Amino acid sequence: MLKLENVCAGYGKLDVLWDVSCEVNEGEFVAIVGPNGAGKTTTMRAISGMIRPKSGSIVFNNEHLENKSMKQIHDLGVSFVTDGGNLFSGMTVKENLLMGALNIKDKSKKAELTEKVIGLFPRLGERLNQQAGLMSGGERKMLGIARGLMSEPKLMLVDEPSLGLAPSVVLDVFRTLKGLTNEGVIILLVEQNVNTTLKIVDRAYILEKGVINGQGTSAELLASDYVQKMYLGIE
Ligand SMILES: Nc1ncnc2c1ncn2[C@@H]1O[C@H](COP(=O)(O)OP(=O)(O)OP(=O)(O)O)[C@@H](O)[C@H]1O
Ligand SMILES: [Mg+2]
């Protein structure tokens, strides 16, 4: 289980997150939704150790993360799939996948994981020797997620996978993520695409200007006047 309590974080003197609290339980697919600049990516940076919270606590499976390094947090099974996918564009698809499995020494295990992620994203299997930089935007997203999975994460933080993708591909990617939660991977997604996100996640938090301004099950949020007006364009 992942639990953030009263997390305040920012950059130097700039405060971005104000008392952010949220939690994701085993088997749940949860999203943080909010507009540009709300602090979604900053929240993921704080969880993954890229920045250190100014106050508050972040606990994952009984371990406090707020004082740990990125490496220690990664070693606890946390994988951060950034909106750019963190890819090495001059390397092949296969090389990128293997870079995701640097923590796994056993060669047969690496091969097994490669087979598994290709099963999830068959498109990647057809392009194993293609340079990552020559893949389409959607394929690069898939590769970013696949690469994140190669470390066998227990918690995956996925930053705006829908950005720049066609609606049908977005649903595919979200369904794949949902499938992973059924295998016990905890997924925290951040998204601006509120409509599609609420169709697929179990629960969501609304983050606006660094503050959690709402939360609920997807059904509750889809029915809320505020969400309809502010995010779904329904008057
Ligand atoms: N490295 C940084 N240094 C200084 N300020 C930053 C840095 N990264 C982000 N910010 C600022 O922090 C605020 C929140 O940014 P953040 O990237 O977390 O928003 P976001 O919700 O992910 O937005 P988007 O949907 O556009 O990705 C913004 O005002 C942004 O300008
Ligand atoms: Mg962002």
Short mmCIF file of C-alpha atoms and ligand atoms in Angstrom, two decimals:
data_model
loop_
_atom_site.label_atom_id
_atom_site.label_comp_id
_atom_site.label_asym_id
_atom_site.label_seq_id
_atom_site.Cartn_x
_atom_site.Cartn_y
_atom_site.Cartn_z
CA MET A 1 0.00 0.00 0.00
CA LEU A 2 1.14 3.53 -0.81
CA LYS A 3 0.14 6.34 1.52
CA LEU A 4 0.99 10.02 1.29
CA GLU A 5 0.19 12.16 4.31
CA ASN A 6 0.35 15.95 4.27
CA VAL A 7 3.13 16.04 1.71
CA CYS A 8 4.50 19.52 1.00
CA ALA A 9 7.07 19.75 -1.76
CA GLY A 10 8.47 22.14 -4.33
CA TYR A 11 11.61 23.42 -5.97
CA GLY A 12 13.93 25.60 -3.95
CA LYS A 13 11.82 28.40 -2.55
CA LEU A 14 8.85 27.55 -4.77
CA ASP A 15 6.14 25.59 -2.98
CA VAL A 16 4.14 23.37 -5.33
CA LEU A 17 2.37 20.72 -3.20
CA TRP A 18 0.41 21.67 -0.10
CA ASP A 19 -0.54 18.93 2.36
CA VAL A 20 -1.19 16.33 -0.31
CA SER A 21 -2.67 13.14 1.15
CA CYS A 22 -3.74 10.11 -0.84
CA GLU A 23 -3.48 6.37 -0.78
CA VAL A 24 -3.46 3.43 -3.14
CA ASN A 25 -4.18 -0.07 -1.90
CA GLU A 26 -3.14 -3.42 -3.30
CA GLY A 27 -5.03 -4.30 -6.45
CA GLU A 28 -6.37 -0.78 -6.90
CA PHE A 29 -5.98 1.40 -9.95
CA VAL A 30 -5.97 5.00 -8.77
CA ALA A 31 -5.38 8.27 -10.59
CA ILE A 32 -4.52 11.81 -9.66
CA VAL A 33 -6.17 14.09 -12.18
CA GLY A 34 -5.73 17.81 -12.61
CA PRO A 35 -4.86 20.58 -15.03
CA ASN A 36 -1.46 21.75 -16.31
CA GLY A 37 0.85 22.88 -13.55
CA ALA A 38 -1.28 21.38 -10.76
CA GLY A 39 1.68 19.45 -9.34
CA LYS A 40 0.96 15.96 -10.72
CA THR A 41 4.49 15.30 -11.95
CA THR A 42 5.89 16.90 -8.81
CA THR A 43 3.90 14.38 -6.74
CA MET A 44 5.49 11.52 -8.69
CA ARG A 45 8.94 13.05 -8.32
CA ALA A 46 8.41 13.21 -4.56
CA ILE A 47 7.32 9.57 -4.36
CA SER A 48 10.18 8.34 -6.56
CA GLY A 49 12.82 10.33 -4.65
CA MET A 50 13.72 12.73 -7.45
CA ILE A 51 12.86 15.55 -5.07
CA ARG A 52 12.65 15.42 -1.30
CA PRO A 53 9.39 16.52 0.35
CA LYS A 54 9.70 19.52 2.66
CA SER A 55 7.34 17.86 5.12
CA GLY A 56 4.85 15.03 5.37
CA SER A 57 5.28 11.31 4.98
CA ILE A 58 5.25 8.84 2.12
CA VAL A 59 4.94 5.21 3.14
CA PHE A 60 5.08 2.27 0.78
CA ASN A 61 4.63 -1.26 2.16
CA ASN A 62 5.59 -0.04 5.66
CA GLU A 63 8.78 1.70 4.49
CA HIS A 64 9.13 5.46 4.74
CA LEU A 65 10.26 6.83 1.40
CA GLU A 66 10.54 10.53 2.18
CA ASN A 67 14.16 10.31 3.32
CA LYS A 68 15.35 7.65 0.91
CA SER A 69 17.40 8.09 -2.26
CA MET A 70 16.05 7.39 -5.73
CA LYS A 71 18.10 4.19 -5.86
CA GLN A 72 16.81 2.95 -2.50
CA ILE A 73 13.24 3.70 -3.58
CA HIS A 74 13.76 1.93 -6.90
CA ASP A 75 15.19 -1.07 -5.06
CA LEU A 76 11.99 -1.23 -2.98
CA GLY A 77 10.13 -1.87 -6.23
CA VAL A 78 9.03 1.60 -7.30
CA SER A 79 9.21 2.37 -11.01
CA PHE A 80 8.50 5.84 -12.43
CA VAL A 81 7.38 5.97 -16.07
CA THR A 82 7.84 9.64 -16.97
CA ASP A 83 5.72 11.35 -19.61
CA GLY A 84 8.69 11.20 -21.99
CA GLY A 85 9.20 7.50 -21.22
CA ASN A 86 12.88 7.92 -20.24
CA LEU A 87 13.97 6.21 -23.43
CA PHE A 88 17.38 6.07 -25.05
CA SER A 89 16.42 7.07 -28.57
CA GLY A 90 19.64 5.85 -30.22
CA MET A 91 19.26 2.39 -28.73
CA THR A 92 17.02 -0.37 -30.02
CA VAL A 93 13.71 -1.36 -28.49
CA LYS A 94 15.30 -4.50 -27.06
CA GLU A 95 18.24 -2.59 -25.57
CA ASN A 96 15.82 -0.14 -23.97
CA LEU A 97 13.85 -2.99 -22.46
CA LEU A 98 17.02 -4.56 -21.05
CA MET A 99 18.05 -1.21 -19.54
CA GLY A 100 14.87 -1.46 -17.49
CA ALA A 101 16.05 -4.77 -16.05
CA LEU A 102 19.48 -3.66 -14.82
CA ASN A 103 18.55 -4.77 -11.32
CA ILE A 104 17.94 -8.32 -12.54
CA LYS A 105 21.11 -10.35 -12.97
CA ASP A 106 19.69 -13.71 -14.05
CA LYS A 107 19.79 -13.90 -17.86
CA SER A 108 16.93 -16.37 -18.20
CA LYS A 109 14.82 -14.16 -15.94
CA LYS A 110 15.54 -11.19 -18.23
CA ALA A 111 14.52 -13.23 -21.27
CA GLU A 112 11.35 -14.34 -19.48
CA LEU A 113 10.47 -10.72 -18.61
CA THR A 114 11.14 -9.60 -22.19
CA GLU A 115 8.73 -12.28 -23.43
CA LYS A 116 6.16 -11.18 -20.89
CA VAL A 117 6.21 -7.48 -21.84
CA ILE A 118 6.15 -8.38 -25.55
CA GLY A 119 3.04 -10.39 -24.76
CA LEU A 120 1.47 -7.24 -23.32
CA PHE A 121 2.64 -5.01 -26.17
CA PRO A 122 2.97 -7.20 -29.29
CA ARG A 123 3.88 -4.14 -31.36
CA LEU A 124 7.21 -4.00 -29.52
CA GLY A 125 7.93 -7.62 -30.36
CA GLU A 126 7.67 -6.83 -34.05
CA ARG A 127 10.19 -4.01 -33.66
CA LEU A 128 12.77 -5.30 -31.23
CA ASN A 129 15.70 -4.19 -33.39
CA GLN A 130 14.27 -0.81 -34.36
CA GLN A 131 15.77 2.33 -32.83
CA ALA A 132 13.52 3.67 -30.10
CA GLY A 133 13.77 7.17 -31.59
CA LEU A 134 12.17 5.91 -34.81
CA MET A 135 9.08 4.52 -33.09
CA SER A 136 5.76 6.36 -33.28
CA GLY A 137 4.58 8.37 -30.28
CA GLY A 138 2.20 5.62 -29.20
CA GLU A 139 4.84 2.93 -29.58
CA ARG A 140 7.26 4.98 -27.50
CA LYS A 141 4.65 5.25 -24.73
CA MET A 142 4.22 1.49 -24.79
CA LEU A 143 7.99 1.04 -24.70
CA GLY A 144 8.24 3.39 -21.71
CA ILE A 145 5.67 1.36 -19.79
CA ALA A 146 7.21 -1.95 -20.91
CA ARG A 147 10.63 -0.73 -19.82
CA GLY A 148 9.19 0.21 -16.42
CA LEU A 149 7.78 -3.31 -16.11
CA MET A 150 11.14 -4.94 -16.82
CA SER A 151 12.29 -4.20 -13.25
CA GLU A 152 9.29 -6.17 -11.90
CA PRO A 153 7.97 -3.18 -9.96
CA LYS A 154 5.56 -3.47 -7.06
CA LEU A 155 4.45 0.11 -7.58
CA MET A 156 4.34 1.83 -10.93
CA LEU A 157 3.96 5.60 -11.21
CA VAL A 158 2.75 6.43 -14.68
CA ASP A 159 2.83 10.07 -15.78
CA GLU A 160 0.27 11.09 -18.43
CA PRO A 161 0.43 8.08 -20.74
CA SER A 162 -2.45 9.51 -22.79
CA LEU A 163 -0.51 12.58 -23.90
CA GLY A 164 -0.43 12.71 -27.69
CA LEU A 165 -2.16 9.37 -28.21
CA ALA A 166 -5.25 8.62 -30.28
CA PRO A 167 -8.30 7.86 -28.08
CA SER A 168 -8.40 4.19 -29.08
CA VAL A 169 -4.73 3.74 -28.19
CA VAL A 170 -5.27 5.52 -24.85
CA LEU A 171 -7.93 2.98 -23.92
CA ASP A 172 -5.61 0.13 -24.93
CA VAL A 173 -2.83 1.49 -22.76
CA PHE A 174 -5.18 2.07 -19.81
CA ARG A 175 -6.60 -1.44 -20.14
CA THR A 176 -3.11 -2.89 -20.11
CA LEU A 177 -2.36 -0.94 -16.93
CA LYS A 178 -5.58 -2.19 -15.38
CA GLY A 179 -4.57 -5.75 -16.24
CA LEU A 180 -1.35 -5.21 -14.30
CA THR A 181 -3.24 -4.25 -11.15
CA ASN A 182 -4.94 -7.65 -11.36
CA GLU A 183 -1.45 -9.19 -11.12
CA GLY A 184 -0.78 -7.31 -7.89
CA VAL A 185 1.14 -4.30 -9.25
CA ILE A 186 -0.03 -1.10 -7.58
CA ILE A 187 -0.54 1.64 -10.13
CA LEU A 188 -0.76 5.34 -9.56
CA LEU A 189 -1.57 7.20 -12.72
CA VAL A 190 -1.54 10.95 -13.21
CA GLU A 191 -3.64 12.37 -16.01
CA GLN A 192 -5.21 15.46 -17.49
CA ASN A 193 -7.50 13.31 -19.60
CA VAL A 194 -10.21 13.12 -16.93
CA ASN A 195 -12.96 11.66 -19.08
CA THR A 196 -11.09 8.55 -20.22
CA THR A 197 -9.31 8.14 -16.89
CA LEU A 198 -12.56 8.00 -14.92
CA LYS A 199 -13.88 5.37 -17.30
CA ILE A 200 -11.15 2.97 -16.27
CA VAL A 201 -9.70 3.67 -12.79
CA ASP A 202 -11.29 2.59 -9.50
CA ARG A 203 -10.80 5.88 -7.69
CA ALA A 204 -9.28 9.28 -8.32
CA TYR A 205 -8.06 12.39 -6.55
CA ILE A 206 -8.41 15.85 -8.02
CA LEU A 207 -5.26 17.95 -7.67
CA GLU A 208 -5.55 21.67 -8.36
CA LYS A 209 -2.80 24.21 -7.68
CA GLY A 210 -1.01 21.73 -5.43
CA VAL A 211 -4.05 20.95 -3.27
CA ILE A 212 -6.29 17.86 -3.27
CA ASN A 213 -9.70 19.38 -3.98
CA GLY A 214 -11.75 16.25 -4.31
CA GLN A 215 -11.69 12.49 -4.30
CA GLY A 216 -14.00 9.59 -4.82
CA THR A 217 -14.76 6.50 -6.82
CA SER A 218 -14.91 7.00 -10.55
CA ALA A 219 -18.69 6.73 -10.45
CA GLU A 220 -18.93 9.40 -7.74
CA LEU A 221 -16.65 11.78 -9.59
CA LEU A 222 -18.36 11.27 -12.94
CA ALA A 223 -21.65 12.14 -11.25
CA SER A 224 -20.30 15.20 -9.41
CA ASP A 225 -21.45 18.62 -10.62
CA TYR A 226 -17.98 20.05 -10.07
CA VAL A 227 -16.22 17.43 -12.18
CA GLN A 228 -18.84 17.65 -14.90
CA LYS A 229 -18.51 21.40 -15.11
CA MET A 230 -14.75 21.76 -14.69
CA TYR A 231 -13.48 18.66 -16.46
CA LEU A 232 -16.13 17.13 -18.64
CA GLY A 233 -17.53 20.28 -20.22
CA ILE A 234 -21.06 19.48 -19.06
CA GLU A 235 -23.04 22.53 -17.94
N1 LIG B 1 12.23 21.56 -12.01
C1 LIG B 1 11.41 22.57 -11.68
N2 LIG B 1 11.89 23.72 -11.16
C2 LIG B 1 11.07 24.73 -10.79
N3 LIG B 1 9.72 24.68 -10.91
C3 LIG B 1 9.19 23.57 -11.43
C4 LIG B 1 10.00 22.46 -11.85
N4 LIG B 1 9.17 21.49 -12.32
C5 LIG B 1 7.93 21.99 -12.20
N5 LIG B 1 7.92 23.23 -11.67
C6 LIG B 1 6.74 24.05 -11.38
O1 LIG B 1 5.91 23.35 -10.47
C7 LIG B 1 4.53 23.50 -10.79
C8 LIG B 1 3.89 22.13 -10.94
O2 LIG B 1 4.50 21.46 -12.04
P1 LIG B 1 4.19 19.96 -12.42
O3 LIG B 1 5.13 19.59 -13.50
O4 LIG B 1 4.20 19.13 -11.19
O5 LIG B 1 2.70 20.06 -12.95
P2 LIG B 1 1.81 18.97 -13.68
O6 LIG B 1 0.55 18.87 -12.90
O7 LIG B 1 2.58 17.73 -13.88
O8 LIG B 1 1.48 19.69 -15.06
P3 LIG B 1 1.38 19.08 -16.56
O9 LIG B 1 0.01 18.49 -16.66
O10 LIG B 1 1.52 20.28 -17.42
O11 LIG B 1 2.47 18.08 -16.73
C9 LIG B 1 4.49 24.34 -12.04
O12 LIG B 1 4.16 25.64 -11.66
C10 LIG B 1 5.88 24.26 -12.60
O13 LIG B 1 6.24 25.45 -13.26
MG MG B 2 3.25 16.74 -15.56
#
